[in-house]
Short mmCIF file of N, CA and C in Angstrom, two decimals:
data_model
loop_
_atom_site.label_atom_id
_atom_site.label_comp_id
_atom_site.label_asym_id
_atom_site.label_seq_id
_atom_site.Cartn_x
_atom_site.Cartn_y
_atom_site.Cartn_z
N UNK C 1 -18.65 -92.73 -16.66
CA UNK C 1 -19.14 -92.26 -15.62
C UNK C 1 -18.92 -92.81 -14.12
N UNK C 2 -18.24 -94.11 -14.24
CA UNK C 2 -17.76 -94.62 -13.01
C UNK C 2 -16.50 -94.01 -12.48
N UNK C 3 -15.69 -93.67 -13.35
CA UNK C 3 -14.19 -93.06 -12.98
C UNK C 3 -14.55 -91.57 -12.74
N UNK C 4 -15.54 -90.84 -13.40
CA UNK C 4 -15.71 -89.60 -13.24
C UNK C 4 -16.39 -89.22 -11.64
N UNK C 5 -17.23 -90.29 -11.41
CA UNK C 5 -17.86 -90.03 -10.16
C UNK C 5 -16.72 -90.39 -9.04
N UNK C 6 -15.76 -91.37 -9.09
CA UNK C 6 -14.47 -91.35 -8.38
C UNK C 6 -13.57 -90.57 -8.34
N UNK C 7 -13.79 -89.58 -9.43
CA UNK C 7 -12.77 -88.50 -9.55
C UNK C 7 -11.45 -89.08 -9.95
N UNK C 8 -11.34 -89.81 -10.80
CA UNK C 8 -10.06 -90.39 -11.33
C UNK C 8 -9.96 -90.64 -12.56
N UNK C 9 -8.86 -90.57 -13.42
CA UNK C 9 -8.75 -90.84 -14.78
C UNK C 9 -9.00 -92.09 -15.11
N UNK C 10 -9.83 -92.23 -16.30
CA UNK C 10 -10.47 -93.64 -16.71
C UNK C 10 -9.36 -94.34 -17.17
N UNK C 11 -8.83 -95.48 -16.88
CA UNK C 11 -7.75 -96.34 -17.40
C UNK C 11 -8.53 -97.09 -18.55
N UNK C 12 -7.54 -97.53 -19.51
CA UNK C 12 -7.75 -98.46 -20.51
C UNK C 12 -8.53 -99.96 -20.03
N UNK C 13 -8.17 -100.22 -19.00
CA UNK C 13 -8.51 -101.60 -18.31
C UNK C 13 -9.75 -101.45 -17.44
N UNK C 14 -10.27 -100.28 -17.58
CA UNK C 14 -11.41 -100.10 -16.67
C UNK C 14 -12.60 -100.88 -17.07
N UNK C 15 -13.29 -101.52 -16.14
CA UNK C 15 -14.17 -102.68 -16.57
C UNK C 15 -15.57 -102.23 -16.71
N UNK C 16 -15.83 -101.03 -16.10
CA UNK C 16 -17.17 -100.30 -15.97
C UNK C 16 -17.27 -99.28 -17.23
N UNK C 17 -15.96 -98.93 -17.99
CA UNK C 17 -16.14 -97.82 -18.93
C UNK C 17 -17.06 -98.13 -20.30
N UNK C 18 -17.10 -99.50 -20.52
CA UNK C 18 -17.67 -99.67 -21.84
C UNK C 18 -19.38 -99.62 -21.54
N UNK C 19 -19.61 -100.05 -20.15
CA UNK C 19 -21.07 -100.09 -20.04
C UNK C 19 -21.92 -98.75 -19.30
N UNK C 20 -20.85 -97.87 -18.93
CA UNK C 20 -21.40 -96.57 -18.27
C UNK C 20 -20.83 -95.21 -18.73
N UNK C 21 -21.19 -95.04 -20.10
CA UNK C 21 -20.31 -93.73 -20.45
C UNK C 21 -20.62 -92.46 -19.72
N UNK C 22 -19.98 -91.55 -20.02
CA UNK C 22 -20.16 -90.17 -19.15
C UNK C 22 -21.59 -89.74 -19.25
N UNK C 23 -22.22 -90.09 -20.67
CA UNK C 23 -23.78 -89.49 -20.96
C UNK C 23 -24.81 -90.46 -19.92
N UNK C 24 -24.11 -91.47 -19.46
CA UNK C 24 -25.02 -92.24 -18.72
C UNK C 24 -25.14 -92.25 -17.16
N UNK C 25 -24.49 -91.06 -16.73
CA UNK C 25 -24.34 -90.90 -15.19
C UNK C 25 -25.56 -91.23 -14.35
N UNK C 26 -26.86 -91.07 -14.68
CA UNK C 26 -27.73 -91.43 -13.87
C UNK C 26 -28.04 -92.96 -13.72
N UNK C 27 -27.74 -93.54 -14.92
CA UNK C 27 -27.86 -95.14 -14.66
C UNK C 27 -26.79 -95.77 -13.85
N UNK C 28 -25.63 -95.26 -14.01
CA UNK C 28 -24.54 -95.64 -13.17
C UNK C 28 -24.93 -95.43 -11.92
N UNK C 29 -25.20 -94.08 -11.41
CA UNK C 29 -25.76 -93.70 -9.88
C UNK C 29 -26.69 -94.63 -9.69
N UNK C 30 -27.59 -95.23 -10.09
CA UNK C 30 -28.75 -95.95 -9.40
C UNK C 30 -27.99 -97.24 -9.24
N UNK C 31 -27.30 -97.75 -10.00
CA UNK C 31 -26.54 -98.93 -9.95
C UNK C 31 -25.41 -99.11 -8.73
N UNK C 32 -24.87 -97.94 -8.61
CA UNK C 32 -24.09 -97.62 -7.61
C UNK C 32 -24.69 -97.75 -6.15
N UNK C 33 -25.66 -96.90 -6.08
CA UNK C 33 -26.59 -97.03 -4.88
C UNK C 33 -26.99 -98.38 -4.40
N UNK C 34 -27.27 -99.09 -5.31
CA UNK C 34 -27.79 -100.50 -5.01
C UNK C 34 -26.87 -101.48 -4.63
N UNK C 35 -25.81 -101.67 -5.61
CA UNK C 35 -24.81 -102.62 -5.48
C UNK C 35 -23.28 -102.14 -4.91
N UNK C 36 -23.05 -100.78 -5.26
CA UNK C 36 -21.66 -100.31 -4.93
C UNK C 36 -20.75 -100.58 -6.00
N UNK C 37 -19.85 -99.85 -6.24
CA UNK C 37 -18.86 -99.79 -7.18
C UNK C 37 -17.92 -100.98 -7.08
N UNK C 38 -17.54 -101.32 -5.94
CA UNK C 38 -16.69 -102.39 -5.74
C UNK C 38 -17.36 -103.95 -5.90
N UNK C 39 -18.60 -103.94 -5.86
CA UNK C 39 -19.39 -105.24 -5.96
C UNK C 39 -19.60 -105.31 -7.30
N UNK C 40 -19.82 -104.29 -8.20
CA UNK C 40 -20.15 -104.33 -9.62
C UNK C 40 -18.86 -104.83 -10.28
N UNK C 41 -17.64 -104.23 -9.85
CA UNK C 41 -16.29 -104.45 -10.53
C UNK C 41 -16.11 -106.04 -10.31
N UNK C 42 -16.31 -106.57 -9.10
CA UNK C 42 -16.03 -107.75 -8.57
C UNK C 42 -17.03 -108.72 -9.35
N UNK C 43 -18.36 -108.38 -9.65
CA UNK C 43 -19.08 -109.22 -10.38
C UNK C 43 -18.44 -109.43 -11.78
N UNK C 44 -18.30 -108.23 -12.29
CA UNK C 44 -17.66 -108.33 -13.71
C UNK C 44 -16.29 -109.26 -13.95
N UNK C 45 -15.46 -109.03 -12.80
CA UNK C 45 -14.19 -109.67 -13.07
C UNK C 45 -13.92 -110.99 -12.55
N UNK C 46 -14.88 -111.49 -11.37
CA UNK C 46 -14.76 -112.79 -11.01
C UNK C 46 -15.83 -113.51 -11.16
N UNK C 47 -17.05 -112.84 -11.32
CA UNK C 47 -18.41 -113.61 -11.04
C UNK C 47 -18.97 -114.25 -12.56
N UNK C 48 -18.52 -113.60 -13.70
CA UNK C 48 -19.22 -114.25 -14.80
C UNK C 48 -18.35 -114.42 -15.83
N UNK C 49 -18.94 -114.96 -17.05
CA UNK C 49 -17.83 -115.25 -18.20
C UNK C 49 -17.81 -114.09 -18.94
N UNK C 50 -16.59 -113.88 -19.75
CA UNK C 50 -16.64 -112.60 -20.43
C UNK C 50 -17.82 -112.47 -21.49
N UNK C 51 -18.19 -113.51 -22.28
CA UNK C 51 -19.43 -113.41 -23.04
C UNK C 51 -20.58 -113.07 -22.25
N UNK C 52 -20.79 -113.19 -21.06
CA UNK C 52 -21.86 -112.93 -20.34
C UNK C 52 -21.97 -111.37 -19.63
N UNK C 53 -20.90 -110.66 -19.89
CA UNK C 53 -20.78 -109.53 -19.24
C UNK C 53 -22.01 -108.35 -19.58
N UNK C 54 -22.24 -108.37 -20.76
CA UNK C 54 -23.15 -107.57 -21.50
C UNK C 54 -24.81 -107.77 -20.76
N UNK C 55 -24.88 -109.19 -20.74
CA UNK C 55 -26.27 -109.50 -20.07
C UNK C 55 -26.38 -109.10 -18.48
N UNK C 56 -24.94 -109.45 -17.86
CA UNK C 56 -25.02 -109.20 -16.22
C UNK C 56 -25.26 -107.79 -16.07
N UNK C 57 -24.50 -106.60 -16.97
CA UNK C 57 -24.81 -105.31 -16.65
C UNK C 57 -26.15 -104.94 -16.90
N UNK C 58 -26.66 -105.47 -18.02
CA UNK C 58 -28.18 -105.12 -18.25
C UNK C 58 -29.10 -105.72 -17.05
N UNK C 59 -28.80 -106.68 -16.37
CA UNK C 59 -29.49 -107.25 -15.27
C UNK C 59 -29.17 -106.34 -14.12
N UNK C 60 -28.03 -105.89 -13.88
CA UNK C 60 -27.74 -104.92 -12.88
C UNK C 60 -28.47 -103.59 -12.97
N UNK C 61 -28.48 -103.33 -14.23
CA UNK C 61 -29.20 -101.83 -14.58
C UNK C 61 -30.69 -102.17 -14.41
N UNK C 62 -31.46 -103.09 -14.81
CA UNK C 62 -32.67 -103.40 -14.73
C UNK C 62 -33.16 -103.44 -13.24
N UNK C 63 -32.44 -104.25 -12.66
CA UNK C 63 -32.49 -104.44 -11.08
C UNK C 63 -32.49 -103.06 -10.45
N UNK C 64 -31.64 -102.38 -10.62
CA UNK C 64 -31.53 -100.96 -10.00
C UNK C 64 -32.43 -99.94 -10.25
N UNK C 65 -32.95 -100.03 -11.53
CA UNK C 65 -33.94 -99.38 -11.95
C UNK C 65 -35.50 -99.82 -11.35
N UNK C 66 -35.41 -101.17 -11.33
CA UNK C 66 -36.80 -101.54 -10.63
C UNK C 66 -36.67 -101.19 -8.86
N UNK C 67 -35.73 -101.30 -8.49
CA UNK C 67 -35.60 -100.89 -7.09
C UNK C 67 -35.83 -99.36 -6.79
N UNK C 68 -35.56 -98.55 -7.68
CA UNK C 68 -35.70 -97.34 -7.67
C UNK C 68 -37.32 -96.86 -7.75
N UNK C 69 -37.90 -97.60 -8.36
CA UNK C 69 -39.13 -97.59 -8.55
C UNK C 69 -40.16 -98.11 -7.45
N UNK C 70 -39.77 -99.18 -7.15
CA UNK C 70 -40.23 -100.00 -6.01
C UNK C 70 -39.20 -100.49 -5.05
N UNK C 71 -38.85 -99.74 -3.97
CA UNK C 71 -37.88 -99.98 -2.80
C UNK C 71 -37.88 -101.42 -2.29
N UNK C 72 -39.36 -101.79 -2.15
CA UNK C 72 -39.42 -102.98 -1.32
C UNK C 72 -39.42 -104.19 -2.26
N UNK C 73 -40.02 -104.05 -3.35
CA UNK C 73 -40.08 -105.70 -4.10
C UNK C 73 -39.32 -105.52 -5.34
N UNK C 74 -38.85 -104.28 -5.85
CA UNK C 74 -37.88 -104.49 -6.94
C UNK C 74 -38.60 -104.93 -8.07
N UNK C 75 -37.65 -105.83 -8.96
CA UNK C 75 -38.02 -106.65 -9.94
C UNK C 75 -38.97 -107.88 -9.61
N UNK C 76 -39.06 -108.36 -8.59
CA UNK C 76 -39.93 -109.36 -7.97
C UNK C 76 -41.08 -109.05 -8.01
N UNK C 77 -41.53 -107.69 -7.58
CA UNK C 77 -42.79 -107.01 -7.72
C UNK C 77 -43.33 -106.87 -9.14
N UNK C 78 -42.49 -106.57 -10.03
CA UNK C 78 -42.93 -106.44 -11.42
C UNK C 78 -43.26 -107.89 -11.94
N UNK C 79 -42.40 -108.88 -11.57
CA UNK C 79 -42.60 -110.47 -12.07
C UNK C 79 -43.96 -110.79 -11.34
N UNK C 80 -44.20 -110.57 -10.08
CA UNK C 80 -45.37 -111.06 -9.55
C UNK C 80 -46.58 -110.37 -10.33
N UNK C 81 -46.54 -109.09 -10.58
CA UNK C 81 -47.58 -108.46 -11.20
C UNK C 81 -47.99 -109.04 -12.66
N UNK C 82 -46.81 -109.32 -13.31
CA UNK C 82 -47.03 -109.98 -14.76
C UNK C 82 -47.42 -111.47 -14.58
N UNK C 83 -47.02 -112.13 -13.54
CA UNK C 83 -47.69 -113.55 -13.44
C UNK C 83 -49.23 -113.54 -13.23
N UNK C 84 -49.55 -112.40 -12.26
CA UNK C 84 -50.87 -112.42 -12.04
C UNK C 84 -51.65 -111.91 -13.27
N UNK C 85 -51.26 -111.09 -13.94
CA UNK C 85 -51.79 -110.65 -15.25
C UNK C 85 -51.93 -111.89 -16.16
N UNK C 86 -50.92 -112.66 -16.30
CA UNK C 86 -50.92 -113.92 -17.33
C UNK C 86 -52.03 -114.73 -17.10
N UNK C 87 -51.99 -115.28 -15.55
CA UNK C 87 -53.06 -116.10 -15.04
C UNK C 87 -54.31 -115.40 -15.34
N UNK C 88 -54.60 -114.20 -15.18
CA UNK C 88 -56.05 -113.73 -15.38
C UNK C 88 -56.31 -113.80 -16.93
N UNK C 89 -55.44 -113.55 -17.94
CA UNK C 89 -55.57 -113.59 -19.31
C UNK C 89 -55.63 -115.06 -19.71
N UNK C 90 -54.93 -115.92 -19.00
CA UNK C 90 -55.24 -117.35 -19.41
C UNK C 90 -56.88 -117.83 -19.09
N UNK C 91 -57.51 -117.36 -18.06
CA UNK C 91 -58.54 -117.58 -17.59
C UNK C 91 -59.46 -116.97 -18.52
N UNK C 92 -59.23 -115.92 -18.99
CA UNK C 92 -60.17 -115.28 -19.95
C UNK C 92 -60.29 -115.77 -21.31
N UNK C 93 -58.87 -116.57 -21.49
CA UNK C 93 -58.79 -117.18 -22.86
C UNK C 93 -59.63 -118.56 -22.85
N UNK C 94 -59.68 -119.15 -21.64
CA UNK C 94 -60.39 -120.42 -21.54
C UNK C 94 -62.00 -120.20 -21.70
N UNK C 95 -62.33 -119.00 -20.99
CA UNK C 95 -63.57 -118.45 -21.12
C UNK C 95 -64.05 -118.21 -22.54
N UNK C 96 -63.35 -117.51 -23.20
CA UNK C 96 -63.54 -117.22 -24.60
C UNK C 96 -63.49 -118.44 -25.58
N UNK C 97 -62.63 -119.46 -25.17
CA UNK C 97 -62.73 -120.67 -26.13
C UNK C 97 -64.09 -121.44 -25.73
N UNK C 98 -64.39 -121.46 -24.47
CA UNK C 98 -65.82 -122.24 -24.26
C UNK C 98 -66.71 -121.50 -25.05
N UNK C 99 -66.93 -120.01 -24.84
CA UNK C 99 -67.82 -119.33 -25.66
C UNK C 99 -67.93 -119.60 -27.33
N UNK C 100 -66.85 -119.63 -27.82
CA UNK C 100 -66.57 -119.86 -29.12
C UNK C 100 -67.19 -121.42 -29.41
N UNK C 101 -66.65 -122.38 -28.73
CA UNK C 101 -67.15 -123.80 -28.94
C UNK C 101 -68.59 -123.80 -28.90
N UNK C 102 -69.30 -123.15 -27.78
CA UNK C 102 -70.61 -122.91 -27.79
C UNK C 102 -71.39 -122.40 -28.92
N UNK C 103 -70.69 -121.22 -29.45
CA UNK C 103 -71.48 -120.56 -30.81
C UNK C 103 -71.39 -121.40 -31.83
N UNK C 104 -70.10 -122.15 -32.17
CA UNK C 104 -69.83 -122.91 -33.07
C UNK C 104 -70.87 -124.16 -33.16
N UNK C 105 -71.23 -124.80 -31.95
CA UNK C 105 -72.02 -125.99 -31.74
C UNK C 105 -73.64 -125.47 -31.88
N UNK C 106 -73.89 -124.09 -31.71
CA UNK C 106 -75.18 -123.59 -31.96
C UNK C 106 -75.36 -123.51 -33.46
N UNK C 107 -74.31 -123.14 -34.30
CA UNK C 107 -74.31 -122.73 -35.70
C UNK C 107 -74.48 -124.13 -36.42
N UNK C 108 -74.11 -125.14 -35.87
CA UNK C 108 -74.12 -126.49 -36.49
C UNK C 108 -75.53 -127.20 -36.19
N UNK C 109 -76.07 -126.58 -35.58
CA UNK C 109 -77.36 -127.30 -35.07
C UNK C 109 -78.59 -127.10 -35.99
#
């Protein structure tokens, strides 16, 4: 998808080809809008170990998708929402445990 977008023949040493096949043009376009092709290539060639490339691309795709859904906060907004939900559920768990211990104590009386 990257080479097709840039209107050039995809070479065997293209670093983006394994991660953005022609069928996945929309995913490539969202990453390109946020990061730019040159930055993605630079990140993959200079910034990460070869074993981490798959995870790096997944992270770039997730961030681009999150930014597309929420241009202001992106993935940080999702993380904040999930943290608030976890805190609320932890509070509910404490209340449920208190109620359970009260009911158990009532049962044993």
